[in-house]
PDB file of C-alpha atoms and ligand atoms in Angstrom:
ATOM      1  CA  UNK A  16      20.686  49.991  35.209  1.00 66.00           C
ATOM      2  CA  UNK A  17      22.507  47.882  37.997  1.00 89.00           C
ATOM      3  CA  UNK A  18      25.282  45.286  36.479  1.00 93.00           C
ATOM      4  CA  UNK A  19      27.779  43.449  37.622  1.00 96.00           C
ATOM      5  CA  UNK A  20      30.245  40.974  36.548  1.00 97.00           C
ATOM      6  CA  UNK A  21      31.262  37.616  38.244  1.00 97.00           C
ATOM      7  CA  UNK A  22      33.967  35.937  37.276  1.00 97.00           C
ATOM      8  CA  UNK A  23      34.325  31.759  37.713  1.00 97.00           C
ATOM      9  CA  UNK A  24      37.361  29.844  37.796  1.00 95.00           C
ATOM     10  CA  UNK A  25      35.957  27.087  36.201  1.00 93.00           C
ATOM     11  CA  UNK A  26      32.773  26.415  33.836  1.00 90.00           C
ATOM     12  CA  UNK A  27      31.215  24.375  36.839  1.00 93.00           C
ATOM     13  CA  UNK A  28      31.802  27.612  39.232  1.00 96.00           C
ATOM     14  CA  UNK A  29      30.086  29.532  36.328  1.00 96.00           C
ATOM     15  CA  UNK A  30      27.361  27.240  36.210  1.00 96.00           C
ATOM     16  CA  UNK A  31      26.661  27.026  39.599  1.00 96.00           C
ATOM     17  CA  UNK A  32      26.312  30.985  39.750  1.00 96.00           C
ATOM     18  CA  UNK A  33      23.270  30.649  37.362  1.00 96.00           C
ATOM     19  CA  UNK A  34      21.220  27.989  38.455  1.00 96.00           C
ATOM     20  CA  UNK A  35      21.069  30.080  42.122  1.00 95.00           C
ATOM     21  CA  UNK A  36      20.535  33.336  40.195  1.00 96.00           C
ATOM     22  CA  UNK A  37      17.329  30.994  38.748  1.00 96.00           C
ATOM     23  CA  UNK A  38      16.517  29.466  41.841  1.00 94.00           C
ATOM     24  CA  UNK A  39      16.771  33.094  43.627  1.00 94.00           C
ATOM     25  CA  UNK A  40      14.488  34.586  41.048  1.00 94.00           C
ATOM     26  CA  UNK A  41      12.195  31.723  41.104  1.00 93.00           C
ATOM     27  CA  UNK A  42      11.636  31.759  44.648  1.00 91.00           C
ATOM     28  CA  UNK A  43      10.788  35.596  44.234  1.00 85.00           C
ATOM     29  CA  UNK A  44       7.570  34.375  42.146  1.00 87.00           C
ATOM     30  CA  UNK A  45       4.567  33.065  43.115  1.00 83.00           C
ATOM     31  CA  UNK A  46       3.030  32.896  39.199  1.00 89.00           C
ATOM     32  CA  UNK A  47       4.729  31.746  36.103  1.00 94.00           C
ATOM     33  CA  UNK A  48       8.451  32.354  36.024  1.00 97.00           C
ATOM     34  CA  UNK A  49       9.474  33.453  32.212  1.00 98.00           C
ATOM     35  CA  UNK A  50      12.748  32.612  30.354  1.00 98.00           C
ATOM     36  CA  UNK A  51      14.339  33.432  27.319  1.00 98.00           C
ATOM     37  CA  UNK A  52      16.553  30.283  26.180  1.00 98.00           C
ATOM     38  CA  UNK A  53      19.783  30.885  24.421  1.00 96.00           C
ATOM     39  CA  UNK A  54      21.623  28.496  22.066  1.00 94.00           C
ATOM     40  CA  UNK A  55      25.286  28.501  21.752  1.00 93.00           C
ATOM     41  CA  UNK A  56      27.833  26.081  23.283  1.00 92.00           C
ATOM     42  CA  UNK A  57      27.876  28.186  27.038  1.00 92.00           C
ATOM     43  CA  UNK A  58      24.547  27.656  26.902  1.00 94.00           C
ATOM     44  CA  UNK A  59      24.302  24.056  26.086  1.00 95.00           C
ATOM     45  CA  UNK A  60      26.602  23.275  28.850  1.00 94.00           C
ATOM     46  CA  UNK A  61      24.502  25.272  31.298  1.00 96.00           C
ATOM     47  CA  UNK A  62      21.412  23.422  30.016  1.00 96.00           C
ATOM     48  CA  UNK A  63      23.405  19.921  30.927  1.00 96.00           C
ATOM     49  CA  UNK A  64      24.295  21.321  34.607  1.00 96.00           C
ATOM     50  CA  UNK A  65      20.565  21.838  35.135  1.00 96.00           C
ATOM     51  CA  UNK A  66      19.487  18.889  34.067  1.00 96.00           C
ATOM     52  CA  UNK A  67      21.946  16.956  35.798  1.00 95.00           C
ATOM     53  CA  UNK A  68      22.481  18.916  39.090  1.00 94.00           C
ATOM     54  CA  UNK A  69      19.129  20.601  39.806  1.00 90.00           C
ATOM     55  CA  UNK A  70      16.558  18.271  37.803  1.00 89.00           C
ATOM     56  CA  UNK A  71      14.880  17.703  41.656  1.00 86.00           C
ATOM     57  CA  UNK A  72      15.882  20.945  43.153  1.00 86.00           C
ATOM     58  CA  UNK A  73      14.017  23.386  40.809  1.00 92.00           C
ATOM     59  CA  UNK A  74       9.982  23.753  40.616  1.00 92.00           C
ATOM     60  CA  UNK A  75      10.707  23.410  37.103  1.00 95.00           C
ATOM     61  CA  UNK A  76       6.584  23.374  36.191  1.00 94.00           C
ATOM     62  CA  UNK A  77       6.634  27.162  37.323  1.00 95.00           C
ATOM     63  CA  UNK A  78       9.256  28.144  34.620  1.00 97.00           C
ATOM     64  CA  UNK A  79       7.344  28.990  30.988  1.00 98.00           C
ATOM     65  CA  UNK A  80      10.606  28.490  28.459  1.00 98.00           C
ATOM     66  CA  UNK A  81      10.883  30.968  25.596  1.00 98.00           C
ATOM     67  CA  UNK A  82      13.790  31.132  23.110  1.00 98.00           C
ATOM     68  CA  UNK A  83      15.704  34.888  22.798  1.00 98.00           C
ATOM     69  CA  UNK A  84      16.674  33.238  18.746  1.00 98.00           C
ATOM     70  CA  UNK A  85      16.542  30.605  16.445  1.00 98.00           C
ATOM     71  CA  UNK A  86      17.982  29.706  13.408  1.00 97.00           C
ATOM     72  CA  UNK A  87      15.114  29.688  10.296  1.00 98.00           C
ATOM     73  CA  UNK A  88      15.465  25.180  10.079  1.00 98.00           C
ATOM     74  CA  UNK A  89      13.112  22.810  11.295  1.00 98.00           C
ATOM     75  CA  UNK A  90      12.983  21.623  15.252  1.00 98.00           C
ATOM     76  CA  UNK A  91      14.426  18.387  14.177  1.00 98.00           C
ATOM     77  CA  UNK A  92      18.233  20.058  12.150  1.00 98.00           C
ATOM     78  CA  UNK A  93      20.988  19.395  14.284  1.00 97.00           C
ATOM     79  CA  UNK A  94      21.001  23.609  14.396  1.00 97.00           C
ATOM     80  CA  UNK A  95      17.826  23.918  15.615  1.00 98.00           C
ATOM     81  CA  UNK A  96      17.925  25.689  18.965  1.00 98.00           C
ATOM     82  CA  UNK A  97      15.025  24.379  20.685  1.00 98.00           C
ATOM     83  CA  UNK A  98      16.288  20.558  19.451  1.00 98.00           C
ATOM     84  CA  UNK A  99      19.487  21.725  21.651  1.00 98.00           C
ATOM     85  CA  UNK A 100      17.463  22.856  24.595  1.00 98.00           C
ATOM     86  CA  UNK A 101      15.562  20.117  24.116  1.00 97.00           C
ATOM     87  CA  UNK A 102      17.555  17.175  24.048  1.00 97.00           C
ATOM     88  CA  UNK A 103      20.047  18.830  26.543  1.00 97.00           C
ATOM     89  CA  UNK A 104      17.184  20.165  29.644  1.00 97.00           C
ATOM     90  CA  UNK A 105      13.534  19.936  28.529  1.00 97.00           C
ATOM     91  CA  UNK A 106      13.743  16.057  27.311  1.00 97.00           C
ATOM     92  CA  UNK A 107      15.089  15.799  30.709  1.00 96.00           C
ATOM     93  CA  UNK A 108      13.337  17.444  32.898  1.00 95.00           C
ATOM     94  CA  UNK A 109       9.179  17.369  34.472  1.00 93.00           C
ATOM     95  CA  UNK A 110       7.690  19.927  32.734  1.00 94.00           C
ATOM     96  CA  UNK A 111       4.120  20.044  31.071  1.00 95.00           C
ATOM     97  CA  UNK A 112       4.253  20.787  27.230  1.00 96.00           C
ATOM     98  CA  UNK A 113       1.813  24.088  27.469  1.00 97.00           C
ATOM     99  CA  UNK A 114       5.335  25.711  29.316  1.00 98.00           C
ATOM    100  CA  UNK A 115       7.190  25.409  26.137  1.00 98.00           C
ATOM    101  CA  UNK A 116       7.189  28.103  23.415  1.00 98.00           C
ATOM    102  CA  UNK A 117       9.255  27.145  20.678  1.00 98.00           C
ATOM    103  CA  UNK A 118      10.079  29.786  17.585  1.00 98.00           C
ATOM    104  CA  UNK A 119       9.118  27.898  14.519  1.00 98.00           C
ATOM    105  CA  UNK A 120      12.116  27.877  12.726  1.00 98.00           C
ATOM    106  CA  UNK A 121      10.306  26.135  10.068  1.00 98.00           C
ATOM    107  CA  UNK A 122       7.729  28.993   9.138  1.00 97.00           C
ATOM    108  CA  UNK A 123       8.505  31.850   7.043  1.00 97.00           C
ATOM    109  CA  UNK A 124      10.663  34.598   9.297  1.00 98.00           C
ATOM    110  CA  UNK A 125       8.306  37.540   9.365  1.00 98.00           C
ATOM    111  CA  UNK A 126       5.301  36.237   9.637  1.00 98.00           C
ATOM    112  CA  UNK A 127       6.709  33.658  12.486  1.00 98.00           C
ATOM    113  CA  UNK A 128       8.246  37.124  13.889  1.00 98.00           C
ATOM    114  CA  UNK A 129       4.615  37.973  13.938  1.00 98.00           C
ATOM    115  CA  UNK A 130       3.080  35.143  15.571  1.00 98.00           C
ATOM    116  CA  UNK A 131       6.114  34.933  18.131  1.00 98.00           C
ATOM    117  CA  UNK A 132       5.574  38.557  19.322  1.00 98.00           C
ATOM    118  CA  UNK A 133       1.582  37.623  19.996  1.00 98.00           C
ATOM    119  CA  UNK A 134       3.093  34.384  22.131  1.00 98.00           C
ATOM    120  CA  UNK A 135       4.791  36.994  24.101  1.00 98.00           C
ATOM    121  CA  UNK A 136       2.084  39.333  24.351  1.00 98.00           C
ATOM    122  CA  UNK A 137      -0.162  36.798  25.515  1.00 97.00           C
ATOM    123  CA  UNK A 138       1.843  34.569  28.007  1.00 97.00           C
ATOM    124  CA  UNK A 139       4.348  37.060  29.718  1.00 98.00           C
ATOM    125  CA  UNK A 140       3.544  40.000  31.687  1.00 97.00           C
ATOM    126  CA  UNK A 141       3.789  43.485  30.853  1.00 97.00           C
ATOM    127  CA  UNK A 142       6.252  46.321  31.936  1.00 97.00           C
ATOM    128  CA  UNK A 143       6.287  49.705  29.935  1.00 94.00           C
ATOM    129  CA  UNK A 144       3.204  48.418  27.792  1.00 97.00           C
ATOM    130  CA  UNK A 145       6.138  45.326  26.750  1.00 98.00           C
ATOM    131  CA  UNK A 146       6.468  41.619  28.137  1.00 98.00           C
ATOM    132  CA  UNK A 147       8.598  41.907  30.637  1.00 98.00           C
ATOM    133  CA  UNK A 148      10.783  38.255  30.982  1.00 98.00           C
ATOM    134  CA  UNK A 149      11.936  37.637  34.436  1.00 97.00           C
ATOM    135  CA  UNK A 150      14.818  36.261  32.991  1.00 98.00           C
ATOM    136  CA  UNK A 151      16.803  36.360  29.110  1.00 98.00           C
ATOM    137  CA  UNK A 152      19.808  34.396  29.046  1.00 97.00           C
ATOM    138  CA  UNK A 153      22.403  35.228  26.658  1.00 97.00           C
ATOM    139  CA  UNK A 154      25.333  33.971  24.514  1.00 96.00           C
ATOM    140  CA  UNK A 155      27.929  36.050  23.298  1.00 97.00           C
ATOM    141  CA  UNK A 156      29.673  36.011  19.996  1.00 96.00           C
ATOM    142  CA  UNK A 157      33.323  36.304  18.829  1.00 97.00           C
ATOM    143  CA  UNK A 158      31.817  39.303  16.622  1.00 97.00           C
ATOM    144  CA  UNK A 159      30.030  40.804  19.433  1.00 98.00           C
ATOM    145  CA  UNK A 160      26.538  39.591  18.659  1.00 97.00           C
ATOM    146  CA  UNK A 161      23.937  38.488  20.889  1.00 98.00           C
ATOM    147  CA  UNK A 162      20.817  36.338  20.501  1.00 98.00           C
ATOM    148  CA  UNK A 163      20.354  37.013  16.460  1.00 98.00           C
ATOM    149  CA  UNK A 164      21.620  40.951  16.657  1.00 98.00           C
ATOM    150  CA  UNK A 165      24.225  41.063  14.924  1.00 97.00           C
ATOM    151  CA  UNK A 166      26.385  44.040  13.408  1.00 96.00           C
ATOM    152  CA  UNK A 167      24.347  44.771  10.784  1.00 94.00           C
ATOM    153  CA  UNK A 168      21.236  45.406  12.725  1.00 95.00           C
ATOM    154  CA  UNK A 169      22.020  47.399  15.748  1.00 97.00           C
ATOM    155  CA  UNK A 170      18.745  49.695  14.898  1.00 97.00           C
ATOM    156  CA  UNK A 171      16.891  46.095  16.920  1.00 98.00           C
ATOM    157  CA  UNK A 172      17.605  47.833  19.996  1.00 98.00           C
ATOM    158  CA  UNK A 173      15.575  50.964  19.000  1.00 97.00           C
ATOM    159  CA  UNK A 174      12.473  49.118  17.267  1.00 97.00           C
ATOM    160  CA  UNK A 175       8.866  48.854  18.654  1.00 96.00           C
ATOM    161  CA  UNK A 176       8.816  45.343  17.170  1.00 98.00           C
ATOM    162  CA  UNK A 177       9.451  42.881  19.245  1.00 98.00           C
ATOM    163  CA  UNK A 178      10.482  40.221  17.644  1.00 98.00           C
ATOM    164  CA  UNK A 179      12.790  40.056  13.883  1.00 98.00           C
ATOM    165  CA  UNK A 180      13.758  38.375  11.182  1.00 97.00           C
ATOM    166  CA  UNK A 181      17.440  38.509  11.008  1.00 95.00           C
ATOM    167  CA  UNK A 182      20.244  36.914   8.679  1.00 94.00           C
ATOM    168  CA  UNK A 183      23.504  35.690  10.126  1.00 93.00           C
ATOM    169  CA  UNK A 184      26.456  37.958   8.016  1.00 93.00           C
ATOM    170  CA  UNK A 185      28.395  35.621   7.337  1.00 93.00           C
ATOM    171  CA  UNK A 186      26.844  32.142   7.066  1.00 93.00           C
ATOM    172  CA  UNK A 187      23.657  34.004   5.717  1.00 93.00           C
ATOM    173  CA  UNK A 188      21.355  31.323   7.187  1.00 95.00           C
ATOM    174  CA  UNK A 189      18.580  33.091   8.150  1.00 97.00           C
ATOM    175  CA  UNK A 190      17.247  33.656  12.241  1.00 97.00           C
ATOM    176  CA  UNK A 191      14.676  35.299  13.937  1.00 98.00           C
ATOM    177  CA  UNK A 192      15.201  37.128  17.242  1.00 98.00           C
ATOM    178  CA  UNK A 193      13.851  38.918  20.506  1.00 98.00           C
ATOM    179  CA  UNK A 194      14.894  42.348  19.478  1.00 98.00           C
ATOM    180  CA  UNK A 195      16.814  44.638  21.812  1.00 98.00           C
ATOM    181  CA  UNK A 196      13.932  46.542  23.200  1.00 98.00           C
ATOM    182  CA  UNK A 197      12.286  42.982  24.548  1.00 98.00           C
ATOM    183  CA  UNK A 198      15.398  42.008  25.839  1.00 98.00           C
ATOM    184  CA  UNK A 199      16.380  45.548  27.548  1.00 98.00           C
ATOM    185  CA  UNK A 200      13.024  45.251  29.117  1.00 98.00           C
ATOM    186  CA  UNK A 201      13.597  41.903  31.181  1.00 98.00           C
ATOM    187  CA  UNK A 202      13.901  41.832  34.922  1.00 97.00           C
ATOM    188  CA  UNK A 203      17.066  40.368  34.668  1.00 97.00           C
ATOM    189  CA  UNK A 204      19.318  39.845  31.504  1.00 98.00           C
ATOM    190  CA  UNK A 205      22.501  36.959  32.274  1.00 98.00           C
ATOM    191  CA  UNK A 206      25.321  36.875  29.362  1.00 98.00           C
ATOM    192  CA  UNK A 207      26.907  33.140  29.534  1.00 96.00           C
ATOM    193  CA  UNK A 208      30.711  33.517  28.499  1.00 96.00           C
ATOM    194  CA  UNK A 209      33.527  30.980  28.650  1.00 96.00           C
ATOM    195  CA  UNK A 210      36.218  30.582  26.669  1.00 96.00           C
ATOM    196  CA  UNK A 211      39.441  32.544  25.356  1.00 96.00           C
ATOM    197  CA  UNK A 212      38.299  33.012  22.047  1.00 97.00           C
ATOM    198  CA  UNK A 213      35.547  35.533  23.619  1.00 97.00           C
ATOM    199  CA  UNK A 214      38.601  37.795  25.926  1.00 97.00           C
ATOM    200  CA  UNK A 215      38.870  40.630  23.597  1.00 98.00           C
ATOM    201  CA  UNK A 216      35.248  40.871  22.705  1.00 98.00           C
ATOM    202  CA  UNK A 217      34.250  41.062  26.142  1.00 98.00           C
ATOM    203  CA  UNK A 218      37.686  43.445  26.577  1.00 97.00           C
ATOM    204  CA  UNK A 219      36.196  45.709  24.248  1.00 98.00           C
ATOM    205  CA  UNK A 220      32.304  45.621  25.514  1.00 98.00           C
ATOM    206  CA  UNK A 221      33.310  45.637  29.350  1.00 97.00           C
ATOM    207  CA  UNK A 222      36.208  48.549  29.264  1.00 95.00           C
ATOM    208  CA  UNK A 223      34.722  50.415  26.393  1.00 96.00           C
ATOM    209  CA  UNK A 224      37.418  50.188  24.511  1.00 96.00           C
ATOM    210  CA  UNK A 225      37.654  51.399  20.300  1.00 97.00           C
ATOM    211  CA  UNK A 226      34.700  49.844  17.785  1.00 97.00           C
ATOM    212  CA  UNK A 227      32.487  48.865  21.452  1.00 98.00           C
ATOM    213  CA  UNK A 228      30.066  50.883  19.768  1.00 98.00           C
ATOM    214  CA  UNK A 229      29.799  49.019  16.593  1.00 98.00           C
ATOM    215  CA  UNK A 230      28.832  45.296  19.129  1.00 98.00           C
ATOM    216  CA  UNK A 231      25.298  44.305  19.404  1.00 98.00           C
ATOM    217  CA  UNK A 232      25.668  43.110  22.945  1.00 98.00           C
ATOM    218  CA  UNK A 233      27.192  46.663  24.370  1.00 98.00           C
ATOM    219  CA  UNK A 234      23.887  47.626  23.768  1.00 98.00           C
ATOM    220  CA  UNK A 235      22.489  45.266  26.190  1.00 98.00           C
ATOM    221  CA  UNK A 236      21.233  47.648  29.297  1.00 97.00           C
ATOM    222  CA  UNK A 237      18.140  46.213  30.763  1.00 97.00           C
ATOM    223  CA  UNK A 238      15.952  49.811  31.603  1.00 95.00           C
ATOM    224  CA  UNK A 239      14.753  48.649  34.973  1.00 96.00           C
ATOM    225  CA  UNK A 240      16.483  45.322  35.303  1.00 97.00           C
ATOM    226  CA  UNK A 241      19.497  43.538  36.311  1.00 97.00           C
ATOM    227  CA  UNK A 242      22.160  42.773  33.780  1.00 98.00           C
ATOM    228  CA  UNK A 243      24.716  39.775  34.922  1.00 98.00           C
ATOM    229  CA  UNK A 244      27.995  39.037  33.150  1.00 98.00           C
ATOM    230  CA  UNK A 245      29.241  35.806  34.055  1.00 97.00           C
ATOM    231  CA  UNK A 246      32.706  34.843  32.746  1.00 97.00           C
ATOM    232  CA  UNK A 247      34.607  32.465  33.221  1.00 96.00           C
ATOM    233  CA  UNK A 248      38.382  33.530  34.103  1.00 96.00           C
ATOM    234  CA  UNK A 249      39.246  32.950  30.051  1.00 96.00           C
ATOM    235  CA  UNK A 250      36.728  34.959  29.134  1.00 97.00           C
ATOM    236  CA  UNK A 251      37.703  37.462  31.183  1.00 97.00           C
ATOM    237  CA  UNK A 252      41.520  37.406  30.707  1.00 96.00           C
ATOM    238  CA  UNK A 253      41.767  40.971  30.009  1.00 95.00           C
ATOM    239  CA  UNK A 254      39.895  42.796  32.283  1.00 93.00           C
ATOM    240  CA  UNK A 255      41.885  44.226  34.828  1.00 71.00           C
ATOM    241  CA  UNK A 256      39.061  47.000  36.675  1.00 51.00           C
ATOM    242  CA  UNK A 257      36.879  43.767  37.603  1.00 49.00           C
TER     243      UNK A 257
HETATM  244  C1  LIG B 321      22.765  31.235  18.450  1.00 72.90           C
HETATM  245  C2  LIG B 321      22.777  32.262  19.519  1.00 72.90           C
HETATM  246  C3  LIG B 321      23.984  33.134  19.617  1.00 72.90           C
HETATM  247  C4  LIG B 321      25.011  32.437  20.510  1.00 72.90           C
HETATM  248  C5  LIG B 321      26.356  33.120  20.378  1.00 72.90           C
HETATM  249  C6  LIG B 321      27.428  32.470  21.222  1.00 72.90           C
HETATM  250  O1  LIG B 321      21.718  30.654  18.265  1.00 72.90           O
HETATM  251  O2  LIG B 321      23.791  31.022  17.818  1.00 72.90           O
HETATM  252  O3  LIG B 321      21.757  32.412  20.333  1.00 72.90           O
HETATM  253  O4  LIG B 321      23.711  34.418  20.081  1.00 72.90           O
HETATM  254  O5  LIG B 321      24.610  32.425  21.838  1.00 72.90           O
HETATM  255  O6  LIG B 321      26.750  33.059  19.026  1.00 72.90           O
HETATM  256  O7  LIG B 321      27.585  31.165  20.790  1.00 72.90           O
HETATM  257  P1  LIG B 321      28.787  30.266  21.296  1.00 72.90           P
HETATM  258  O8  LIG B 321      28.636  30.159  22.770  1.00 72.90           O
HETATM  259  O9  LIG B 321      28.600  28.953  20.586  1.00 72.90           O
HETATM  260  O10 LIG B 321      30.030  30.991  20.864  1.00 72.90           O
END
């Protein structure tokens, strides 16, 4: 696996490091370019950059728009992710409907598991007899989840399945989620981190350190792909071998 980690000074820097790893990837494509959405606040941000600083510079009706989680609510609850992605890029951007593959939050979580992991199989590519996403974008959480992996269900890296049903620990509101074999298999994986509350988590995942082994998102190691942290310089307050 080839990572690396780039560290902003400021949100804006951060920002401005993924929308050229998208327009780099996207100019590497002559066919549909696939992405994996993320919600989260790092996200949401990034979603507001692109719609306000590249909403003329990127061939935006080449880009099919997955989601890597949702929470189990309809697309109109303020926690829907695709109503974030929505109102913060797609709303805002010229893209034709048949690009966007929402998870219906609304349907029962297996069986939407189920019809989610035929989407995939049917729109994206395969690699390794799996869709292969050109691109999965990722949040990371105090607790060391990613997308809707949490703790509890570390075995999503090791499934066939590809998509889940999952249940947040603490909150208990119920998700579904890429699992960690979809996501492992992507040609390039980007976490989105900002933020001191996230310095020790990404301490811990980064340098290795005591319980890393226990954190969804150490296990985050795209087979044949690229895997990008990028941090801002709160986020990364602790490293010291970056
Ligand atoms: C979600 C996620 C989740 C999120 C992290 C980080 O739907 O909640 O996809 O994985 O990205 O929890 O979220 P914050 O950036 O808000 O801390």
């Amino acid at each position: 696996m080839n990572s690396k980690v780039i560290i902003s000074k400021s949100h804006e820097e951060l920002l401005e490091h993924f929308a050229g790893i998208l327009v780099g990837g996207l100019k590497n494509r002559n066919d549909h370019y696939n992405i994996a959405l993320s919600g989260g606040s790092t996200p949401k941000l990034l979603n507001k950059y692109l719609a306000e600083k590249c909403r003329f510079g990127i061939s935006w009706e080449k880009i099919k728009f997955f989601w890597g989680d949702e929470r189990c609510v309809p697309p109109d609850d303020d926690e829907s992710n695709y109503k974030m992605s929505y109102e913060t890029l797609l709303s805002k951007i010229d893209i034709p409907a048949e690009n966007i593959f929402r998870i219906h939050g609304e349907n029962d979580p297996e069986k939407e598991s189920a019809r989610y992991s035929e989407i995939l199989k049917h729109n994206i590519p395969s690699f390794n007899d799996l869709p292969e996403f050109d691109l999965v974008m990722l949040g990371l959480g105090e607790d060391g989840h990613t997308a809707s992996i949490f703790g509890n269900s570390i075995s999503l890296f090791e499934t066939g399945n590809l998509c889940a049903a999952a249940g947040h620990p603490l909150t208990r509101q119920k998700r579904i989620t890429l699992t960690g074999t979809v996501i492992n298999n992507a040609r390039q994986v980007v976490f989105l981190v900002a933020g001191k509350s996230k310095m020790s988590v990404v301490d811990t995942i980064l340098n290795k350190k005591t319980g890393f082994d226990r954190l969804p998102a150490s296990y985050v190691n795209p087979d044949h792909g690229e895997l990008i942290w990028l941090l801002d310089e709160q986020a990364a307050g602790l490293l010291k071998r970056f």
